[in-house]
C-alpha cells in the first residue's frame, strides 16, 4: 500500500503540525471565524447538536423497548 497525501484544503487556516483532536478543534475554530467573517453557517450549532442527541436518545429507547421511535423538532443545523 502507498501512503496518500492529504490535500492542502484539509489544512485551510490550520497548520499541518497539529494532529488528532487538536487539529479537529483548530479546524472548527478556523471555520467558525470564517462563518463570522463571511456570514455563513458551516459550523454545526447547538440546534444541530440537540437533534443528534435526540436521535441517540430515540435509538437507545427503541433498543430498550423494542418500539419504533419518532423524532420531532428541527432535523438540521438550520431547522430544515
PDB file of N, CA and C in Angstrom:
ATOM      1  N   UNK A   1       0.835  -1.178   0.000  1.00  0.00           N
ATOM      2  CA  UNK A   1       0.000   0.000   0.000  1.00  0.00           C
ATOM      3  C   UNK A   1       0.882   1.245   0.000  1.00  0.00           C
ATOM      4  N   UNK A   2       0.389   2.262  -0.676  1.00  0.00           N
ATOM      5  CA  UNK A   2       1.103   3.535  -0.730  1.00  0.00           C
ATOM      6  C   UNK A   2       0.395   4.551   0.152  1.00  0.00           C
ATOM      7  N   UNK A   3       1.168   5.381   0.792  1.00  0.00           N
ATOM      8  CA  UNK A   3       0.603   6.441   1.618  1.00  0.00           C
ATOM      9  C   UNK A   3       0.012   7.521   0.710  1.00  0.00           C
ATOM     10  N   UNK A   4      -1.169   7.998   1.069  1.00  0.00           N
ATOM     11  CA  UNK A   4      -1.822   9.053   0.292  1.00  0.00           C
ATOM     12  C   UNK A   4      -1.501  10.413   0.905  1.00  0.00           C
ATOM     13  N   UNK A   5      -1.271  11.375   0.057  1.00  0.00           N
ATOM     14  CA  UNK A   5      -1.028  12.738   0.529  1.00  0.00           C
ATOM     15  C   UNK A   5      -2.359  13.377   0.933  1.00  0.00           C
ATOM     16  N   UNK A   6      -2.336  14.089   2.040  1.00  0.00           N
ATOM     17  CA  UNK A   6      -3.536  14.801   2.493  1.00  0.00           C
ATOM     18  C   UNK A   6      -3.605  16.123   1.741  1.00  0.00           C
ATOM     19  N   UNK A   7      -4.735  16.402   1.069  1.00  0.00           N
ATOM     20  CA  UNK A   7      -4.861  17.658   0.313  1.00  0.00           C
ATOM     21  C   UNK A   7      -4.731  18.885   1.220  1.00  0.00           C
ATOM     22  N   UNK A   8      -4.140  19.940   0.681  1.00  0.00           N
ATOM     23  CA  UNK A   8      -3.958  21.178   1.438  1.00  0.00           C
ATOM     24  C   UNK A   8      -5.280  21.750   1.951  1.00  0.00           C
ATOM     25  N   UNK A   9      -6.369  21.493   1.233  1.00  0.00           N
ATOM     26  CA  UNK A   9      -7.675  22.028   1.640  1.00  0.00           C
ATOM     27  C   UNK A   9      -8.060  21.561   3.045  1.00  0.00           C
ATOM     28  N   UNK A  10      -7.553  20.404   3.465  1.00  0.00           N
ATOM     29  CA  UNK A  10      -7.863  19.895   4.799  1.00  0.00           C
ATOM     30  C   UNK A  10      -7.131  20.655   5.897  1.00  0.00           C
ATOM     31  N   UNK A  11      -6.216  21.514   5.514  1.00  0.00           N
ATOM     32  CA  UNK A  11      -5.447  22.276   6.483  1.00  0.00           C
ATOM     33  C   UNK A  11      -5.695  23.774   6.366  1.00  0.00           C
ATOM     34  N   UNK A  12      -6.769  24.162   5.690  1.00  0.00           N
ATOM     35  CA  UNK A  12      -7.077  25.577   5.494  1.00  0.00           C
ATOM     36  C   UNK A  12      -7.191  26.292   6.833  1.00  0.00           C
ATOM     37  N   UNK A  13      -6.320  27.249   7.061  1.00  0.00           N
ATOM     38  CA  UNK A  13      -6.360  28.037   8.288  1.00  0.00           C
ATOM     39  C   UNK A  13      -5.717  27.369   9.484  1.00  0.00           C
ATOM     40  N   UNK A  14      -5.214  26.142   9.322  1.00  0.00           N
ATOM     41  CA  UNK A  14      -4.619  25.407  10.433  1.00  0.00           C
ATOM     42  C   UNK A  14      -3.329  24.773   9.942  1.00  0.00           C
ATOM     43  N   UNK A  15      -2.288  24.886  10.737  1.00  0.00           N
ATOM     44  CA  UNK A  15      -1.005  24.318  10.349  1.00  0.00           C
ATOM     45  C   UNK A  15      -0.998  22.798  10.357  1.00  0.00           C
ATOM     46  N   UNK A  16      -0.132  22.228   9.562  1.00  0.00           N
ATOM     47  CA  UNK A  16      -0.018  20.768   9.473  1.00  0.00           C
ATOM     48  C   UNK A  16       0.621  20.148  10.715  1.00  0.00           C
ATOM     49  N   UNK A  17       1.199  20.960  11.580  1.00  0.00           N
ATOM     50  CA  UNK A  17       1.852  20.405  12.764  1.00  0.00           C
ATOM     51  C   UNK A  17       0.850  19.871  13.792  1.00  0.00           C
ATOM     52  N   UNK A  18      -0.392  20.319  13.725  1.00  0.00           N
ATOM     53  CA  UNK A  18      -1.413  19.816  14.643  1.00  0.00           C
ATOM     54  C   UNK A  18      -1.964  18.495  14.131  1.00  0.00           C
ATOM     55  N   UNK A  19      -2.202  17.573  15.045  1.00  0.00           N
ATOM     56  CA  UNK A  19      -2.770  16.283  14.671  1.00  0.00           C
ATOM     57  C   UNK A  19      -3.869  15.901  15.647  1.00  0.00           C
ATOM     58  N   UNK A  20      -4.650  14.919  15.274  1.00  0.00           N
ATOM     59  CA  UNK A  20      -5.670  14.364  16.159  1.00  0.00           C
ATOM     60  C   UNK A  20      -6.701  15.384  16.603  1.00  0.00           C
ATOM     61  N   UNK A  21      -7.158  15.269  17.851  1.00  0.00           N
ATOM     62  CA  UNK A  21      -8.198  16.172  18.358  1.00  0.00           C
ATOM     63  C   UNK A  21      -7.810  17.644  18.289  1.00  0.00           C
ATOM     64  N   UNK A  22      -6.537  17.965  18.516  1.00  0.00           N
ATOM     65  CA  UNK A  22      -6.113  19.370  18.445  1.00  0.00           C
ATOM     66  C   UNK A  22      -6.352  19.940  17.051  1.00  0.00           C
ATOM     67  N   UNK A  23      -6.077  19.155  16.024  1.00  0.00           N
ATOM     68  CA  UNK A  23      -6.316  19.592  14.640  1.00  0.00           C
ATOM     69  C   UNK A  23      -7.813  19.794  14.416  1.00  0.00           C
ATOM     70  N   UNK A  24      -8.629  18.855  14.902  1.00  0.00           N
ATOM     71  CA  UNK A  24     -10.082  18.952  14.713  1.00  0.00           C
ATOM     72  C   UNK A  24     -10.650  20.210  15.367  1.00  0.00           C
ATOM     73  N   UNK A  25     -10.222  20.499  16.594  1.00  0.00           N
ATOM     74  CA  UNK A  25     -10.709  21.692  17.296  1.00  0.00           C
ATOM     75  C   UNK A  25     -10.225  22.956  16.591  1.00  0.00           C
ATOM     76  N   UNK A  26      -8.977  22.957  16.157  1.00  0.00           N
ATOM     77  CA  UNK A  26      -8.447  24.121  15.439  1.00  0.00           C
ATOM     78  C   UNK A  26      -9.218  24.362  14.149  1.00  0.00           C
ATOM     79  N   UNK A  27      -9.557  23.291  13.429  1.00  0.00           N
ATOM     80  CA  UNK A  27     -10.345  23.419  12.195  1.00  0.00           C
ATOM     81  C   UNK A  27     -11.722  23.999  12.501  1.00  0.00           C
ATOM     82  N   UNK A  28     -12.324  23.542  13.592  1.00  0.00           N
ATOM     83  CA  UNK A  28     -13.642  24.050  13.982  1.00  0.00           C
ATOM     84  C   UNK A  28     -13.581  25.550  14.252  1.00  0.00           C
ATOM     85  N   UNK A  29     -12.574  25.983  15.016  1.00  0.00           N
ATOM     86  CA  UNK A  29     -12.436  27.407  15.311  1.00  0.00           C
ATOM     87  C   UNK A  29     -12.118  28.212  14.050  1.00  0.00           C
ATOM     88  N   UNK A  30     -11.309  27.664  13.166  1.00  0.00           N
ATOM     89  CA  UNK A  30     -10.997  28.370  11.920  1.00  0.00           C
ATOM     90  C   UNK A  30     -12.256  28.538  11.078  1.00  0.00           C
ATOM     91  N   UNK A  31     -13.088  27.483  11.005  1.00  0.00           N
ATOM     92  CA  UNK A  31     -14.325  27.589  10.236  1.00  0.00           C
ATOM     93  C   UNK A  31     -15.300  28.552  10.906  1.00  0.00           C
ATOM     94  N   UNK A  32     -15.351  28.551  12.233  1.00  0.00           N
ATOM     95  CA  UNK A  32     -16.207  29.494  12.949  1.00  0.00           C
ATOM     96  C   UNK A  32     -15.795  30.929  12.629  1.00  0.00           C
ATOM     97  N   UNK A  33     -14.488  31.187  12.602  1.00  0.00           N
ATOM     98  CA  UNK A  33     -14.000  32.529  12.253  1.00  0.00           C
ATOM     99  C   UNK A  33     -14.430  32.897  10.834  1.00  0.00           C
ATOM    100  N   UNK A  34     -14.342  31.932   9.896  1.00  0.00           N
ATOM    101  CA  UNK A  34     -14.793  32.213   8.522  1.00  0.00           C
ATOM    102  C   UNK A  34     -16.295  32.457   8.488  1.00  0.00           C
ATOM    103  N   UNK A  35     -17.059  31.680   9.252  1.00  0.00           N
ATOM    104  CA  UNK A  35     -18.508  31.883   9.308  1.00  0.00           C
ATOM    105  C   UNK A  35     -18.837  33.292   9.798  1.00  0.00           C
ATOM    106  N   UNK A  36     -18.181  33.716  10.857  1.00  0.00           N
ATOM    107  CA  UNK A  36     -18.449  35.050  11.409  1.00  0.00           C
ATOM    108  C   UNK A  36     -18.053  36.146  10.421  1.00  0.00           C
ATOM    109  N   UNK A  37     -16.940  35.948   9.730  1.00  0.00           N
ATOM    110  CA  UNK A  37     -16.472  36.957   8.776  1.00  0.00           C
ATOM    111  C   UNK A  37     -17.325  37.000   7.518  1.00  0.00           C
ATOM    112  N   UNK A  38     -17.785  35.829   7.066  1.00  0.00           N
ATOM    113  CA  UNK A  38     -18.498  35.740   5.786  1.00  0.00           C
ATOM    114  C   UNK A  38     -20.015  35.677   5.921  1.00  0.00           C
ATOM    115  N   UNK A  39     -20.515  35.554   7.147  1.00  0.00           N
ATOM    116  CA  UNK A  39     -21.958  35.433   7.337  1.00  0.00           C
ATOM    117  C   UNK A  39     -22.505  34.075   6.921  1.00  0.00           C
ATOM    118  N   UNK A  40     -21.661  33.052   6.927  1.00  0.00           N
ATOM    119  CA  UNK A  40     -22.089  31.700   6.562  1.00  0.00           C
ATOM    120  C   UNK A  40     -22.398  30.887   7.822  1.00  0.00           C
ATOM    121  N   UNK A  41     -22.867  29.675   7.646  1.00  0.00           N
ATOM    122  CA  UNK A  41     -23.233  28.807   8.776  1.00  0.00           C
ATOM    123  C   UNK A  41     -22.752  27.383   8.522  1.00  0.00           C
ATOM    124  N   UNK A  42     -21.445  27.198   8.374  1.00  0.00           N
ATOM    125  CA  UNK A  42     -20.883  25.877   8.110  1.00  0.00           C
ATOM    126  C   UNK A  42     -20.633  25.086   9.389  1.00  0.00           C
ATOM    127  N   UNK A  43     -20.365  25.776  10.487  1.00  0.00           N
ATOM    128  CA  UNK A  43     -20.077  25.103  11.760  1.00  0.00           C
ATOM    129  C   UNK A  43     -21.397  24.683  12.401  1.00  0.00           C
ATOM    130  N   UNK A  44     -21.508  23.415  12.826  1.00  0.00           N
ATOM    131  CA  UNK A  44     -22.741  22.977  13.491  1.00  0.00           C
ATOM    132  C   UNK A  44     -23.017  23.817  14.741  1.00  0.00           C
ATOM    133  N   UNK A  45     -24.308  24.114  14.953  1.00  0.00           N
ATOM    134  CA  UNK A  45     -24.684  24.917  16.112  1.00  0.00           C
ATOM    135  C   UNK A  45     -25.360  24.040  17.171  1.00  0.00           C
ATOM    136  N   UNK A  46     -25.876  24.663  18.216  1.00  0.00           N
ATOM    137  CA  UNK A  46     -26.499  23.894  19.291  1.00  0.00           C
ATOM    138  C   UNK A  46     -27.774  23.190  18.847  1.00  0.00           C
ATOM    139  N   UNK A  47     -28.512  23.761  17.909  1.00  0.00           N
ATOM    140  CA  UNK A  47     -29.715  23.092  17.398  1.00  0.00           C
ATOM    141  C   UNK A  47     -29.330  21.784  16.703  1.00  0.00           C
ATOM    142  N   UNK A  48     -28.237  21.807  15.983  1.00  0.00           N
ATOM    143  CA  UNK A  48     -27.731  20.608  15.306  1.00  0.00           C
ATOM    144  C   UNK A  48     -27.357  19.553  16.355  1.00  0.00           C
ATOM    145  N   UNK A  49     -26.644  19.982  17.391  1.00  0.00           N
ATOM    146  CA  UNK A  49     -26.236  19.061  18.455  1.00  0.00           C
ATOM    147  C   UNK A  49     -27.455  18.485  19.172  1.00  0.00           C
ATOM    148  N   UNK A  50     -28.440  19.314  19.441  1.00  0.00           N
ATOM    149  CA  UNK A  50     -29.646  18.850  20.117  1.00  0.00           C
ATOM    150  C   UNK A  50     -30.357  17.784  19.291  1.00  0.00           C
ATOM    151  N   UNK A  51     -30.442  17.988  17.993  1.00  0.00           N
ATOM    152  CA  UNK A  51     -31.072  16.998  17.118  1.00  0.00           C
ATOM    153  C   UNK A  51     -30.320  15.676  17.178  1.00  0.00           C
ATOM    154  N   UNK A  52     -28.989  15.734  17.170  1.00  0.00           N
ATOM    155  CA  UNK A  52     -28.200  14.500  17.242  1.00  0.00           C
ATOM    156  C   UNK A  52     -28.389  13.802  18.580  1.00  0.00           C
ATOM    157  N   UNK A  53     -28.498  14.566  19.670  1.00  0.00           N
ATOM    158  CA  UNK A  53     -28.753  13.958  20.972  1.00  0.00           C
ATOM    159  C   UNK A  53     -30.131  13.311  21.018  1.00  0.00           C
ATOM    160  N   UNK A  54     -31.113  13.967  20.416  1.00  0.00           N
ATOM    161  CA  UNK A  54     -32.458  13.378  20.357  1.00  0.00           C
ATOM    162  C   UNK A  54     -32.449  12.081  19.550  1.00  0.00           C
ATOM    163  N   UNK A  55     -31.680  12.052  18.480  1.00  0.00           N
ATOM    164  CA  UNK A  55     -31.569  10.848  17.669  1.00  0.00           C
ATOM    165  C   UNK A  55     -30.969   9.699  18.481  1.00  0.00           C
ATOM    166  N   UNK A  56     -29.881   9.972  19.186  1.00  0.00           N
ATOM    167  CA  UNK A  56     -29.248   8.935  20.005  1.00  0.00           C
ATOM    168  C   UNK A  56     -30.213   8.464  21.096  1.00  0.00           C
ATOM    169  N   UNK A  57     -30.924   9.391  21.732  1.00  0.00           N
ATOM    170  CA  UNK A  57     -31.904   9.011  22.756  1.00  0.00           C
ATOM    171  C   UNK A  57     -32.989   8.111  22.172  1.00  0.00           C
ATOM    172  N   UNK A  58     -33.460   8.441  20.969  1.00  0.00           N
ATOM    173  CA  UNK A  58     -34.500   7.636  20.333  1.00  0.00           C
ATOM    174  C   UNK A  58     -33.981   6.238  20.001  1.00  0.00           C
ATOM    175  N   UNK A  59     -32.759   6.142  19.534  1.00  0.00           N
ATOM    176  CA  UNK A  59     -32.165   4.839  19.228  1.00  0.00           C
ATOM    177  C   UNK A  59     -32.043   4.008  20.503  1.00  0.00           C
ATOM    178  N   UNK A  60     -31.574   4.631  21.575  1.00  0.00           N
ATOM    179  CA  UNK A  60     -31.439   3.911  22.844  1.00  0.00           C
ATOM    180  C   UNK A  60     -32.799   3.449  23.371  1.00  0.00           C
ATOM    181  N   UNK A  61     -33.810   4.327  23.276  1.00  0.00           N
ATOM    182  CA  UNK A  61     -35.149   3.963  23.752  1.00  0.00           C
ATOM    183  C   UNK A  61     -35.736   2.836  22.904  1.00  0.00           C
ATOM    184  N   UNK A  62     -35.552   2.905  21.586  1.00  0.00           N
ATOM    185  CA  UNK A  62     -36.047   1.851  20.704  1.00  0.00           C
ATOM    186  C   UNK A  62     -35.371   0.525  21.017  1.00  0.00           C
ATOM    187  N   UNK A  63     -34.082   0.583  21.286  1.00  0.00           N
ATOM    188  CA  UNK A  63     -33.345  -0.633  21.615  1.00  0.00           C
ATOM    189  C   UNK A  63     -33.829  -1.234  22.931  1.00  0.00           C
ATOM    190  N   UNK A  64     -34.086  -0.375  23.914  1.00  0.00           N
ATOM    191  CA  UNK A  64     -34.505  -0.852  25.239  1.00  0.00           C
ATOM    192  C   UNK A  64     -35.937  -1.372  25.248  1.00  0.00           C
ATOM    193  N   UNK A  65     -36.810  -0.758  24.438  1.00  0.00           N
ATOM    194  CA  UNK A  65     -38.233  -1.106  24.486  1.00  0.00           C
ATOM    195  C   UNK A  65     -38.694  -1.983  23.336  1.00  0.00           C
ATOM    196  N   UNK A  66     -37.955  -1.985  22.226  1.00  0.00           N
ATOM    197  CA  UNK A  66     -38.388  -2.715  21.048  1.00  0.00           C
ATOM    198  C   UNK A  66     -39.482  -2.004  20.279  1.00  0.00           C
ATOM    199  N   UNK A  67     -39.715  -0.735  20.625  1.00  0.00           N
ATOM    200  CA  UNK A  67     -40.773   0.058  19.992  1.00  0.00           C
ATOM    201  C   UNK A  67     -40.129   1.130  19.118  1.00  0.00           C
ATOM    202  N   UNK A  68     -40.614   1.244  17.878  1.00  0.00           N
ATOM    203  CA  UNK A  68     -40.118   2.258  16.959  1.00  0.00           C
ATOM    204  C   UNK A  68     -40.362   3.645  17.539  1.00  0.00           C
ATOM    205  N   UNK A  69     -39.379   4.520  17.399  1.00  0.00           N
ATOM    206  CA  UNK A  69     -39.468   5.878  17.924  1.00  0.00           C
ATOM    207  C   UNK A  69     -39.527   6.881  16.777  1.00  0.00           C
ATOM    208  N   UNK A  70     -40.075   8.061  17.056  1.00  0.00           N
ATOM    209  CA  UNK A  70     -40.140   9.156  16.090  1.00  0.00           C
ATOM    210  C   UNK A  70     -39.399  10.348  16.648  1.00  0.00           C
ATOM    211  N   UNK A  71     -38.814  11.137  15.760  1.00  0.00           N
ATOM    212  CA  UNK A  71     -38.173  12.381  16.162  1.00  0.00           C
ATOM    213  C   UNK A  71     -39.101  13.529  15.829  1.00  0.00           C
ATOM    214  N   UNK A  72     -39.115  14.541  16.686  1.00  0.00           N
ATOM    215  CA  UNK A  72     -39.859  15.763  16.435  1.00  0.00           C
ATOM    216  C   UNK A  72     -38.911  16.935  16.538  1.00  0.00           C
ATOM    217  N   UNK A  73     -39.270  18.037  15.955  1.00  0.00           N
ATOM    218  CA  UNK A  73     -38.451  19.231  16.026  1.00  0.00           C
ATOM    219  C   UNK A  73     -37.521  19.344  14.834  1.00  0.00           C
ATOM    220  N   UNK A  74     -36.586  20.289  14.894  1.00  0.00           N
ATOM    221  CA  UNK A  74     -35.670  20.541  13.784  1.00  0.00           C
ATOM    222  C   UNK A  74     -34.822  19.308  13.475  1.00  0.00           C
ATOM    223  N   UNK A  75     -34.488  19.125  12.199  1.00  0.00           N
ATOM    224  CA  UNK A  75     -33.686  17.964  11.803  1.00  0.00           C
ATOM    225  C   UNK A  75     -32.315  18.354  11.268  1.00  0.00           C
ATOM    226  N   UNK A  76     -32.053  19.619  11.097  1.00  0.00           N
ATOM    227  CA  UNK A  76     -30.751  20.049  10.551  1.00  0.00           C
ATOM    228  C   UNK A  76     -30.224  21.236  11.303  1.00  0.00           C
ATOM    229  N   UNK A  77     -29.031  21.698  10.915  1.00  0.00           N
ATOM    230  CA  UNK A  77     -28.409  22.811  11.614  1.00  0.00           C
ATOM    231  C   UNK A  77     -29.246  24.079  11.607  1.00  0.00           C
ATOM    232  N   UNK A  78     -30.053  24.262  10.585  1.00  0.00           N
ATOM    233  CA  UNK A  78     -30.891  25.458  10.498  1.00  0.00           C
ATOM    234  C   UNK A  78     -32.362  25.127  10.700  1.00  0.00           C
ATOM    235  N   UNK A  79     -32.646  23.906  11.167  1.00  0.00           N
ATOM    236  CA  UNK A  79     -34.018  23.523  11.409  1.00  0.00           C
ATOM    237  C   UNK A  79     -34.758  23.108  10.168  1.00  0.00           C
ATOM    238  N   UNK A  80     -34.041  22.818   9.063  1.00  0.00           N
ATOM    239  CA  UNK A  80     -34.724  22.423   7.838  1.00  0.00           C
ATOM    240  C   UNK A  80     -34.725  20.926   7.662  1.00  0.00           C
TER     241      UNK A  80
END
